[in-house]
Short mmCIF file of C-alpha atoms in Angstrom, two decimals:
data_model
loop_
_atom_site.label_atom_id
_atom_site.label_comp_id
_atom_site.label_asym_id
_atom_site.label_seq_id
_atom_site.Cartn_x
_atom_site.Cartn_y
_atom_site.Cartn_z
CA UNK A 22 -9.48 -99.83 152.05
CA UNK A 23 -7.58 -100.96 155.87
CA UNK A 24 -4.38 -101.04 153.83
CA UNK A 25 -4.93 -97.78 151.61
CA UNK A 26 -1.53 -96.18 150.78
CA UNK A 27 -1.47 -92.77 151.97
CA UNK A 28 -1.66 -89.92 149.38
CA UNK A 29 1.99 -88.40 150.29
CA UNK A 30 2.80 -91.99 149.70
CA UNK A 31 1.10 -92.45 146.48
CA UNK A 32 2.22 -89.26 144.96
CA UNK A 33 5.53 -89.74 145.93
CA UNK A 34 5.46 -93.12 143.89
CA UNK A 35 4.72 -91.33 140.99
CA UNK A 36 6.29 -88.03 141.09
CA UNK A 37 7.62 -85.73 143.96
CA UNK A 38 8.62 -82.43 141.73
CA UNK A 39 10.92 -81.16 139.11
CA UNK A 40 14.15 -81.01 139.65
CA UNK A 41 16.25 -77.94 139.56
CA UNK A 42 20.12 -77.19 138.97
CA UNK A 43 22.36 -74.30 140.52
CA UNK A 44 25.74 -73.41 139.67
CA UNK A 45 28.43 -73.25 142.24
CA UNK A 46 27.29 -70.20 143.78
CA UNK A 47 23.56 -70.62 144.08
CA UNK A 48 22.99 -68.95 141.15
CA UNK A 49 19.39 -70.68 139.34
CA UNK A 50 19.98 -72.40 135.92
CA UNK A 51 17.20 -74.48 134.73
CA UNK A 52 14.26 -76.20 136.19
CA UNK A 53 13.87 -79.46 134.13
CA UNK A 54 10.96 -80.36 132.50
CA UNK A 55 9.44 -83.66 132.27
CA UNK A 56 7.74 -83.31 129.20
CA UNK A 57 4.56 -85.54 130.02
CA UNK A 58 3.94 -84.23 133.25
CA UNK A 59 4.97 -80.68 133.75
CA UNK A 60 6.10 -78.64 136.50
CA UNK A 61 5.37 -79.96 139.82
CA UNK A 62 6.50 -78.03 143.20
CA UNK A 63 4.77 -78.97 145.43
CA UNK A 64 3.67 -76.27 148.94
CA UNK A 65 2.19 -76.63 152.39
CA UNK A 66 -1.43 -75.29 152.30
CA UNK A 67 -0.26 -72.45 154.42
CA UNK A 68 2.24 -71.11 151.56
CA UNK A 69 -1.14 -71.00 149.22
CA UNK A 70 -3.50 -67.81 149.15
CA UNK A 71 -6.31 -67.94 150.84
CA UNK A 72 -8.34 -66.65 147.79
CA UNK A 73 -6.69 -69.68 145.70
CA UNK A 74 -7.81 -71.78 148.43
CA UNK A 75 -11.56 -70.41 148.94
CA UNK A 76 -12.08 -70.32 145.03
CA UNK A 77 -11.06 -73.82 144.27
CA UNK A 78 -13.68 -74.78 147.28
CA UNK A 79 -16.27 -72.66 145.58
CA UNK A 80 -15.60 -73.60 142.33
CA UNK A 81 -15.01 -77.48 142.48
CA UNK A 82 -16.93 -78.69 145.80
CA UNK A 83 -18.91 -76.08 147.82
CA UNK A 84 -19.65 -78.39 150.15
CA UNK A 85 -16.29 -79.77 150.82
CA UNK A 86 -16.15 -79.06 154.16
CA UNK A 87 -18.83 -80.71 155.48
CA UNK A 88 -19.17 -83.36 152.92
CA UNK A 89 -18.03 -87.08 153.57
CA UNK A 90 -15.53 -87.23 150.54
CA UNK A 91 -18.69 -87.27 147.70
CA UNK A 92 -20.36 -84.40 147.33
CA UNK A 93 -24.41 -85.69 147.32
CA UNK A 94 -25.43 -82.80 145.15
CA UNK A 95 -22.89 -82.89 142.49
CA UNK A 96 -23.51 -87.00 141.90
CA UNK A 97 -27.68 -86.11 142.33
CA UNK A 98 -26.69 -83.39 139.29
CA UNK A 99 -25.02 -85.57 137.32
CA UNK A 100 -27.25 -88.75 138.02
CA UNK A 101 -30.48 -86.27 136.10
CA UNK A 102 -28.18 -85.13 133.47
CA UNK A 103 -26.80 -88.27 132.54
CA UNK A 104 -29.79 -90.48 132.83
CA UNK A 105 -30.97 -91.86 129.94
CA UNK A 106 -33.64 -94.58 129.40
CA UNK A 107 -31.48 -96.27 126.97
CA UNK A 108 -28.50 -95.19 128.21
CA UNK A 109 -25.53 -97.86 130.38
CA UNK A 110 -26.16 -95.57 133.72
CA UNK A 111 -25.61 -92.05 135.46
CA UNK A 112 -22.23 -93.83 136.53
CA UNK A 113 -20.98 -93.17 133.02
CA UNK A 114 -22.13 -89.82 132.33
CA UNK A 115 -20.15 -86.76 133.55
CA UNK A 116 -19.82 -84.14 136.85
CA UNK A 117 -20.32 -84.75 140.43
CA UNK A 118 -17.14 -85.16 142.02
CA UNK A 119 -16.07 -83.70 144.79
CA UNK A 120 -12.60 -82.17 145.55
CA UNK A 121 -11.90 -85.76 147.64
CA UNK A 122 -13.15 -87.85 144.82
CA UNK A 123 -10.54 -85.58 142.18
CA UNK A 124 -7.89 -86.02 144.42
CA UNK A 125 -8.43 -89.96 144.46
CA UNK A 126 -8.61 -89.76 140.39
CA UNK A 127 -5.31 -88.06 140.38
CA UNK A 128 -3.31 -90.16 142.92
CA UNK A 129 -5.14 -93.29 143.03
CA UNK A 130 -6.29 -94.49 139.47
CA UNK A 131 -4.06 -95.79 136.74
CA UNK A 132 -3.51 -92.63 133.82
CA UNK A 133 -5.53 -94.42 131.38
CA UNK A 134 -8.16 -95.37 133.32
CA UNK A 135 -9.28 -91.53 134.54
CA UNK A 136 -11.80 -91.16 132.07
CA UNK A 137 -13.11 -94.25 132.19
CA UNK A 138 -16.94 -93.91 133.31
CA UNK A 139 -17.78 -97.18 133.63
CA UNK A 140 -19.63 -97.98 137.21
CA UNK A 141 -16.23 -100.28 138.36
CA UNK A 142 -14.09 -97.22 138.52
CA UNK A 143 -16.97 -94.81 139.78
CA UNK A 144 -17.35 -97.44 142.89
CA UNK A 145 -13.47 -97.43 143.65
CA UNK A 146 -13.27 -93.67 143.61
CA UNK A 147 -15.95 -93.33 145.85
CA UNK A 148 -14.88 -96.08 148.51
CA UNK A 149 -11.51 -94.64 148.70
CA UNK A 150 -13.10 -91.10 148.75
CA UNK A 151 -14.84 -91.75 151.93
CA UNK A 152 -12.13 -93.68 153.61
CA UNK A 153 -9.71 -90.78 152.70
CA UNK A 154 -12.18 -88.18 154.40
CA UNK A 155 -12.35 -90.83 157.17
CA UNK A 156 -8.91 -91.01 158.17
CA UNK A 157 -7.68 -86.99 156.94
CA UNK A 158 -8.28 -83.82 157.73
CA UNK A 159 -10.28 -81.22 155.23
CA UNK A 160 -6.97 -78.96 154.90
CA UNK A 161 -4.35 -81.52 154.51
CA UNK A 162 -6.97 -83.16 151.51
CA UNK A 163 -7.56 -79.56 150.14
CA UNK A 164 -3.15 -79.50 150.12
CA UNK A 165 -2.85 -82.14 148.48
CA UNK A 166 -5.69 -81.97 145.85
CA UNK A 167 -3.95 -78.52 145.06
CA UNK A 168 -0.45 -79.86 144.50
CA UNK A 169 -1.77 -82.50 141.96
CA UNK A 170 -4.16 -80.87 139.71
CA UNK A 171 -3.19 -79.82 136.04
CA UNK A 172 -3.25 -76.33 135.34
CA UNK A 173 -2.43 -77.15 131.40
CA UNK A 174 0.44 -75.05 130.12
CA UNK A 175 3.07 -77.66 131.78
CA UNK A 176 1.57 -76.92 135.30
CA UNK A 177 0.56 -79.67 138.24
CA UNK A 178 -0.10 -77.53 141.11
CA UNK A 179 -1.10 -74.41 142.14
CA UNK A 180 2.42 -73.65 142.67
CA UNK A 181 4.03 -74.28 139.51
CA UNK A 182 0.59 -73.24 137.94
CA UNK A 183 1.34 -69.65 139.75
CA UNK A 184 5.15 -69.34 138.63
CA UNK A 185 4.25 -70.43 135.07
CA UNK A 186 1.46 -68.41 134.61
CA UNK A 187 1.72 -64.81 136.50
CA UNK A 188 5.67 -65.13 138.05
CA UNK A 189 4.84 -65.56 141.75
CA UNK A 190 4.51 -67.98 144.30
CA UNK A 191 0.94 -69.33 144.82
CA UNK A 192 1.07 -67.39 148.21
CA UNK A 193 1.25 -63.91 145.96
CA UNK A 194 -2.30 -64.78 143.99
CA UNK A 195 -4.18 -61.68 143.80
CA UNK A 196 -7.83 -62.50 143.79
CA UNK A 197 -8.01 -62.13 139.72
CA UNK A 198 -5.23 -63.81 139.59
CA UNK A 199 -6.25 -67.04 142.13
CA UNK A 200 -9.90 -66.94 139.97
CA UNK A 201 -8.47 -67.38 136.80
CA UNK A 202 -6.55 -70.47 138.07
CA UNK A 203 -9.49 -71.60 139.38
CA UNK A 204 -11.61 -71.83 136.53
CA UNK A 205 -9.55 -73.89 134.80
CA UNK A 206 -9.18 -77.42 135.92
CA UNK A 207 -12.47 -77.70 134.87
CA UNK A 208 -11.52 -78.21 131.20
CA UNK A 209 -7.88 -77.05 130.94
CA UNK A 210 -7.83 -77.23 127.29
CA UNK A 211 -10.68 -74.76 127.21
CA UNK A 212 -9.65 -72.40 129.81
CA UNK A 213 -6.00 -72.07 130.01
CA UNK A 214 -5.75 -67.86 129.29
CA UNK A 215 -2.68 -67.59 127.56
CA UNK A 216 -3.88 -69.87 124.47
CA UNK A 217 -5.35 -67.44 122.24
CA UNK A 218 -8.72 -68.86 121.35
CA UNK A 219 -8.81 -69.50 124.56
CA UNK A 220 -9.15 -65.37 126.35
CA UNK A 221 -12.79 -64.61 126.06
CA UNK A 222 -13.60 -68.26 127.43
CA UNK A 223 -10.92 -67.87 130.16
CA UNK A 224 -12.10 -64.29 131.32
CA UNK A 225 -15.89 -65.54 131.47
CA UNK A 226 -14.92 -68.74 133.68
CA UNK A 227 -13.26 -65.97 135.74
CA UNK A 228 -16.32 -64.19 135.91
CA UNK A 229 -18.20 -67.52 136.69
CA UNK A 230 -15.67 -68.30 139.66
CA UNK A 231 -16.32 -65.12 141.44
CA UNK A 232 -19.96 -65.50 141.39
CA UNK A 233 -19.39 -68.52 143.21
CA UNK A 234 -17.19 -66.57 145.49
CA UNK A 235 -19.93 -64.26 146.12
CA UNK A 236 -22.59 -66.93 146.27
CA UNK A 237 -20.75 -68.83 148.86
CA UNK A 238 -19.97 -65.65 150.78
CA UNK A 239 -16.19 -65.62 150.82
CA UNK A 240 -15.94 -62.05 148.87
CA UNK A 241 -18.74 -59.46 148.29
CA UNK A 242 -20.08 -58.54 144.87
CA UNK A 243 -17.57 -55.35 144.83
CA UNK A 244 -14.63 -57.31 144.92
CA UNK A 245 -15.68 -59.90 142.45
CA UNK A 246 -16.35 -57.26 139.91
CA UNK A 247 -13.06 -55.21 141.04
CA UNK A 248 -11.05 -58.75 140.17
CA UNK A 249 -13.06 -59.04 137.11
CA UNK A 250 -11.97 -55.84 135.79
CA UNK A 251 -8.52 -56.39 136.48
CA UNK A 252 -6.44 -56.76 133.55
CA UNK A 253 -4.01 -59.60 134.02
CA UNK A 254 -0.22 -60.31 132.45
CA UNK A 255 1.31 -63.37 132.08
CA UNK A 256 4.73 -65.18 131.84
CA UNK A 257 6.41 -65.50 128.43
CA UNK A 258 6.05 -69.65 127.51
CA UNK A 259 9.24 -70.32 126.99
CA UNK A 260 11.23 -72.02 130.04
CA UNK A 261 14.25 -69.90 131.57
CA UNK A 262 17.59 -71.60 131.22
CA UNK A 263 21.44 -71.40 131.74
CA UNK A 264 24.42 -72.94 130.57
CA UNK A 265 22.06 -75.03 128.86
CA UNK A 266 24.05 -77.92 127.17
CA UNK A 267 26.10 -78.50 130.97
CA UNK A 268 22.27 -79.19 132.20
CA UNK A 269 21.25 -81.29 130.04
CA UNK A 270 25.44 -82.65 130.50
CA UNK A 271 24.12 -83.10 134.17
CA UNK A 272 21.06 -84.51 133.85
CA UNK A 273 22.68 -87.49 131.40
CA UNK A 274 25.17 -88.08 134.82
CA UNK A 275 22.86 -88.09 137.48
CA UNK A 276 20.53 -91.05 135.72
CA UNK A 277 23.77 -92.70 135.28
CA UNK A 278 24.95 -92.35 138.62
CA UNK A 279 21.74 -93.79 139.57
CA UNK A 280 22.02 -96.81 137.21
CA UNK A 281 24.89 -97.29 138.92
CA UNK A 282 23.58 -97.38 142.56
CA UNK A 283 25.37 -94.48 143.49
CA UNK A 284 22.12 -92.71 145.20
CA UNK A 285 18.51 -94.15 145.51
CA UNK A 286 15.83 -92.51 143.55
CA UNK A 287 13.08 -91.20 145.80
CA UNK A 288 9.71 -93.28 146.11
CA UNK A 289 9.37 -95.63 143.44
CA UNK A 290 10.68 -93.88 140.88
CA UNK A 291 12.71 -94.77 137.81
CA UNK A 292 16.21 -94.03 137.22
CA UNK A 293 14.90 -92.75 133.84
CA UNK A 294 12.69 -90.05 135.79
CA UNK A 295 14.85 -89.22 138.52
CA UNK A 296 15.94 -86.36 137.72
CA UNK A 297 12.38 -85.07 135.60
CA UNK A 298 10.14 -85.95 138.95
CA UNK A 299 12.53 -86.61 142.10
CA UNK A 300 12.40 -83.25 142.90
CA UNK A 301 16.38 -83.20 143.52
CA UNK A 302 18.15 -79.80 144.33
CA UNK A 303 21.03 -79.71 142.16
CA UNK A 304 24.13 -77.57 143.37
CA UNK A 305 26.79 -78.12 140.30
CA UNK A 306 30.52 -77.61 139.63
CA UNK A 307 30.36 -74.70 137.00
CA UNK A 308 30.64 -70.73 137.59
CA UNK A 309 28.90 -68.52 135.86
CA UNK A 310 30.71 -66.21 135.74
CA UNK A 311 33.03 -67.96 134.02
CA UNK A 312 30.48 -69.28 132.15
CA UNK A 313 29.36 -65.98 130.62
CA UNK A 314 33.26 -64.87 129.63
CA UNK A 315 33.49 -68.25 127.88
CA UNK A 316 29.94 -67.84 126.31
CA UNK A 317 31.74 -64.41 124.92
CA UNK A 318 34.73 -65.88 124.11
CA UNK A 319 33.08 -68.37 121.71
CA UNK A 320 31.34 -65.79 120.16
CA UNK A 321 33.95 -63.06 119.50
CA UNK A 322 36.39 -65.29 117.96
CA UNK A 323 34.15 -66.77 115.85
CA UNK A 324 32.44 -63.94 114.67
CA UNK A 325 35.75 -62.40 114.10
CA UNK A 326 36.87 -65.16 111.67
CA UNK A 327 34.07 -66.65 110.37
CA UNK A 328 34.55 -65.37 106.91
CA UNK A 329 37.86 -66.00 106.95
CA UNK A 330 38.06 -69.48 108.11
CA UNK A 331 33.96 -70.35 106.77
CA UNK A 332 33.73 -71.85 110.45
CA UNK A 333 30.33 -71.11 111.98
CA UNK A 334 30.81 -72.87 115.70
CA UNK A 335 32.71 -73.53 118.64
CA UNK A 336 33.05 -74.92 122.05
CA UNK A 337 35.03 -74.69 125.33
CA UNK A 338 35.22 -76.52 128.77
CA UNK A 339 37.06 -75.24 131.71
CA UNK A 340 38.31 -78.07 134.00
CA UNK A 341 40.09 -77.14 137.00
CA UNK A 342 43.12 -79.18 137.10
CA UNK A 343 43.39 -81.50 140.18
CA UNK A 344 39.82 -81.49 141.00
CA UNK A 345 38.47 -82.44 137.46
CA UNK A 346 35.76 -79.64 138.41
CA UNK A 347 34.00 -78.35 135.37
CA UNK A 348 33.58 -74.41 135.59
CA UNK A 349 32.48 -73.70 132.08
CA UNK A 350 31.15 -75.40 129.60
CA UNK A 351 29.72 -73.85 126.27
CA UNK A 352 28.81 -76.78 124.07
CA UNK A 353 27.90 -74.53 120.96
CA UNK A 354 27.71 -70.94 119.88
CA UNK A 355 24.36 -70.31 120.61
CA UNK A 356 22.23 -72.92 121.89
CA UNK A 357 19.00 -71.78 120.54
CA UNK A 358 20.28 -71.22 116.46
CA UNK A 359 18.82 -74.27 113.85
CA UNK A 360 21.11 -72.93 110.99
CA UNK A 361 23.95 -74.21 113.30
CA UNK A 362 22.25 -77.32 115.33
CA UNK A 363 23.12 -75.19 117.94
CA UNK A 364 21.37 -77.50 120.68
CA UNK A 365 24.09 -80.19 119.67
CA UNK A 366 26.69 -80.91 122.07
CA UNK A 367 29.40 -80.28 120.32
CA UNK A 368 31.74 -81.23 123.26
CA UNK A 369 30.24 -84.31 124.13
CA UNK A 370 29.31 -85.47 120.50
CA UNK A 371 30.40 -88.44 119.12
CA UNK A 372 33.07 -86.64 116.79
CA UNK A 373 36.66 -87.16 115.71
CA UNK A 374 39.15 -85.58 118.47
CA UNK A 375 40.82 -84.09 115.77
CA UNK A 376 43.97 -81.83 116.77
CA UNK A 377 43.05 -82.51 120.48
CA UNK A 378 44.95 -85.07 120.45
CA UNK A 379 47.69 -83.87 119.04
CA UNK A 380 49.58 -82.34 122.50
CA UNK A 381 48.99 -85.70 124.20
CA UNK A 382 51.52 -87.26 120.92
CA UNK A 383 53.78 -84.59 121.55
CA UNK A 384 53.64 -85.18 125.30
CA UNK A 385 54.03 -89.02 124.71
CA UNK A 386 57.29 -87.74 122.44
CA UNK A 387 58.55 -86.17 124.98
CA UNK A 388 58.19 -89.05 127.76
CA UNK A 389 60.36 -91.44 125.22
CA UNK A 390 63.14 -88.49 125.38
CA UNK A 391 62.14 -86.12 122.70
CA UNK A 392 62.71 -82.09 123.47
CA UNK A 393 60.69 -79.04 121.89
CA UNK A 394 63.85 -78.17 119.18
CA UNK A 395 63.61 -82.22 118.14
CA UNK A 396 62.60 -82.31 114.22
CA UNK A 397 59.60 -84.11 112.75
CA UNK A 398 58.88 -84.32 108.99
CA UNK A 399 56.24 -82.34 107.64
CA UNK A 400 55.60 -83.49 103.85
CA UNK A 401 52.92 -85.39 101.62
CA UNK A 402 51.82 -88.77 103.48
CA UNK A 403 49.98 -92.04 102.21
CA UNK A 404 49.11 -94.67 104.59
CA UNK A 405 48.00 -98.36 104.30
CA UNK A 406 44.79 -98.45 106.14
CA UNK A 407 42.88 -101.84 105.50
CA UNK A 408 43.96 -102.50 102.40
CA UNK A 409 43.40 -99.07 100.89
CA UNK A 410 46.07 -95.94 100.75
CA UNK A 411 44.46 -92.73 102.65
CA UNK A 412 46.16 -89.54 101.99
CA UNK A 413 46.98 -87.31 105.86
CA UNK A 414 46.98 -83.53 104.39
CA UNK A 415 47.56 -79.92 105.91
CA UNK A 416 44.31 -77.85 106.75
CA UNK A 417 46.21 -75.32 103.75
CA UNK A 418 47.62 -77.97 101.73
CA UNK A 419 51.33 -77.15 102.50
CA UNK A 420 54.14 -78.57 103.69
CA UNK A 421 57.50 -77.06 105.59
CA UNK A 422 60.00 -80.25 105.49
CA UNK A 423 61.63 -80.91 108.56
CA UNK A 424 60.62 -78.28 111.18
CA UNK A 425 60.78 -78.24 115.05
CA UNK A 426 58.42 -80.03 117.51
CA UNK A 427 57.53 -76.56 118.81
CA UNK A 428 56.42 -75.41 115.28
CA UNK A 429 54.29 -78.32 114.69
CA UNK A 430 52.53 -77.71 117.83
CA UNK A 431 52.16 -74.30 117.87
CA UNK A 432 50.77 -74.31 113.93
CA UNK A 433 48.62 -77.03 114.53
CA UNK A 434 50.58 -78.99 111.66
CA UNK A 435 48.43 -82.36 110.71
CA UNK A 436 51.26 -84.37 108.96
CA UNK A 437 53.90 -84.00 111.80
CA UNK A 438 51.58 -85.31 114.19
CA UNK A 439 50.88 -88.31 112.20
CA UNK A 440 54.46 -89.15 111.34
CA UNK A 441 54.65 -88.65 115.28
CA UNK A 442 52.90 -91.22 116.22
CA UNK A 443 54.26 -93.97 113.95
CA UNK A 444 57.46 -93.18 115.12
CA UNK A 445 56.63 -93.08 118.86
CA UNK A 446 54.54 -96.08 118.20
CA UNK A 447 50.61 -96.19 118.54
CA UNK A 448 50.46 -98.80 121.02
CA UNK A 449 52.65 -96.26 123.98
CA UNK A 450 49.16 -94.25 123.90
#
C-alpha cells in the first residue's frame, strides 16, 4: 500500500464531473449527462451542510471519527449475522463498512467487482482502508466519500444529489432535506423519494436517520421530529436544456478535437468521455438571444404554411461571416416532438443539399462571366445517369422557357439550376 494512488488521483482517473455548456454570454444551456454514471460536481467539504455532513456520519459510520478506517462494530455485526455453520464465511455476508472502507469500494475496486463478497476483495478494502486513514485526515476522507457516492436518480455526490433532487446547492440542505439524502445510499433503489413505490419507505429511512441524529447527539428529539414533519418538494426529472441540437453539435466537436490532439483530456480519461466526465466548462459561440428569434422564426413560418405546402419542419444556422462563429442554430422545429423526429439534426444530417446549392451554381455562373439578366432554360429535362435516364422536375411541375438568372434564383427554379451546371461544367465546383 507504499505506492497507493491517492483518491483525488484515482477519481480523477475515472471521472472528474459533468461537463456543462454556456452560450456566448454566460447564459447556462445544458449540463451533459453521462448516462452510466450521472451527475457528478464535485464540492469542498466546507460548501456541504453541516447537517448533510453529521447525518451521513450517523447514518453510515458513527464511529468514523475515531475509528482506524474499519469500523470494529459494524464488521463484529455483520460477522454474527452472516455466520453460518455451513456457510463460505462472515467475509461474504453483508454490512460493516465504514465510511473509509465505502470510499475505497467506490474509488479503488474495479465496477464489477463491488459486490463481490468473497474474502480476497474484503482483505484489499480493508488494507487500503487503514492505510487511507493512515496517511488522511477524517474531513478530507468524509469530502471525498461524499463526492462519490450514488444518490440514484442520476446523482454521484451530495452535490449533484442536492441540485437533482430539491434545486439547491448541498450547502442549502435543510435538515429534512440533508436526512432524506442520507438514508439513501444505503439501498438507493429502495430509498430514492421521488420513485413512487418508493415514498413511504423513503420517509421512514428519514425517520430512521434522525434517530441516529438524536442518538449520536448532533440534534435533539424536537428537531428530528420538526424535520420529520416537514413536507418536502422535489425537482421535476427531466434535465434542463437549451439550444439543444447545437449541444449535442458541440459535444460531437469537442471529442473530435480531442481525437485530434487538439487538448488533453483530464486524468486518464477517454476521448469518448471527455466531455460526459472531464468536468470541462464550456463557453460557446451561439447567442441566445438570437437563438430564441430563430427558434420563433422556425416556428411561425412553418405553422403559417404547413397546410399549404404539407411541410412539417425546418431549420436555420446563423454564421457570422468572417469569423465562421455560429450564433444560432435550430436543428428542428421542436426538439422534443416524435411525430416529427424532432431530436434529428436536421442541419447536420446526412441529407441531400437540395436548393442550397443552388446560389453557389449561380455564383460559379457568374465567376465564368455570367450577369443576373443572363437567360437559362427552364423546360422538361432527362439525363443519362449510369446507364439509366432520370427525369430533373419543378417542385409544381411547370416550366417558364427561357427566363432570367435572377428569376431562377429568386423562385427557387430546379431545372435552371441543373441546366446551369452542365453548362458551367461540374468539374469548376
Amino acid at each position: 500500500a507504499h505506492d497507493l494512488l491517492a483518491p483525488e488521483d484515482a477519481i480523477a482517473n475515472s471521472a472528474i464531473g459533468t461537463s456543462i455548456a454556456y452560450d456566448r454570454n454566460g447564459e447556462y444551456l445544458y449540463e451533459y449527462i453521462d448516462r452510466l454514471g450521472g451527475l457528478r460536481n464535485p464540492v469542498p467539504l466546507e460548501e456541504i451542510s453541516q447537517y448533510m455532513i453529521d447525518a451521513t456520519v450517523s447514518t453510515e459510520d458513527a464511529s468514523f471519527y475515531g475509528n482506524p478506517g474499519i469500523n470494529f462494530k459494524g464488521l463484529l455485526r455483520a460477522a454474527t449475522e452472516n455466520l453460518t455453520p455451513f456457510g463460505p464465511g462472515f467475509f461474504e455476508g453483508s454490512g460493516g463498512s465504514s465510511i473509509t472502507q465505502q470510499l475505497v469500494k467506490n474509488v479503488y475496486i474495479e465496477p464489477e467487482k463491488r459486490f463481490d463478497r468473497r474474502i480476497e476483495r474484503k482483505v484489499k478494502e480493508t488494507v487500503i482502508a487503514l492505510e487511507l486513514k493512515r496517511k488522511y485526515s477524517d474531513d478530507q476522507i468524509l469530502e471525498w466519500y461524499l463526492n462519490t457516492i450514488d444518490y440514484l436518480n442520476f446523482s454521484f455526490g451530495v452535490e449533484a444529489a442536492s441540485q437533482r433532487y430539491f434545486g439547491v446547492s448541498a450547502k442549502e440542505l435543510t435538515l429534512a432535506q440533508a436526512a432524506m439524502l442520507a438514508g439513501i445510499p444505503q439501498a438507493p433503489g429502495l430509498y430514492s423519494p421521488v420513485v413512487p413505490d418508493n415514498v413511504e419507505r423513503a420517509k421512514a429511512r428519514q425517520r430512521e436517520v434522525l434517530n441516529l441524529m438524536v442518538k449520536h447527539s448532533y440534534i435533539t428529539q424536537a428537531e428530528a421530529d420538526e424535520a420529520a414533519a416537514e413536507e418536502l418538494t422535489y425537482e421535476k426529472s427531466g434535465f434542463f436544456i437549451q439550444a439543444p441540437h447545437f449541444v449535442f453539435y458541440v459535444r460531437d466537436e469537442l471529442q473530435k478535437m480531442c481525437e485530434k490532439g487538439m487538448f488533453d483530456p483530464p486524468g486518464d480519461l477517454s476521448c469518448e468521455k471527455v466531455v460526459s466526465q472531464g468536468g470541462l466548462r464550456i463557453t460557446t459561440s451561439v447567442d441566445m438571444g438570437l437563438q430564441r428569434i430563430g427558434e420563433g422564426i422556425i416556428e411561425s413560418i412553418i405553422s403559417s404554411n404547413e397546410e399549404r405546402f404539407l411541410g412539417h419542419n425546418g431549420a436555420i444556422v446563423a454564421i457570422r461571416s468572417g469569423t465562421g462563429e455560429i450564433l444560432t442554430y435550430v436543428g428542428s422545429r421542436d426538439f422534443f416532438r416524435d411525430d416529427i423526429d424532432g431530436q434529428v439534426d436536421i442541419i447536420s444530417a446526412e441529407r441531400s443539399h437540395g436548393s442550397t446549392m443552388k446560389p453557389f451554381t449561380y455564383l460559379t455562373a457568374f465567376e465564368q462571366g455570367w450577369v443576373p439578366s443572363t437567360l437559362v432554360r427552364d423546360a422538361p429535362l432527362k439525363l443519362d445517369v449510369g446507364g439509366s435516364q432520370v427525369s430533373v422536375n419543378n417542385w409544381n411541375k411547370r416550366y417558364l422557357g427561357n427566363i432570367t438568372v435572377r428569376k431562377a434564383l429568386s423562385e427557387s427554379v430546379n431545372v435552371s439550376a441543373v441546366n446551369t451546371v452542365m453548362e458551367v461544367g461540374i468539374t469548376e465546383f
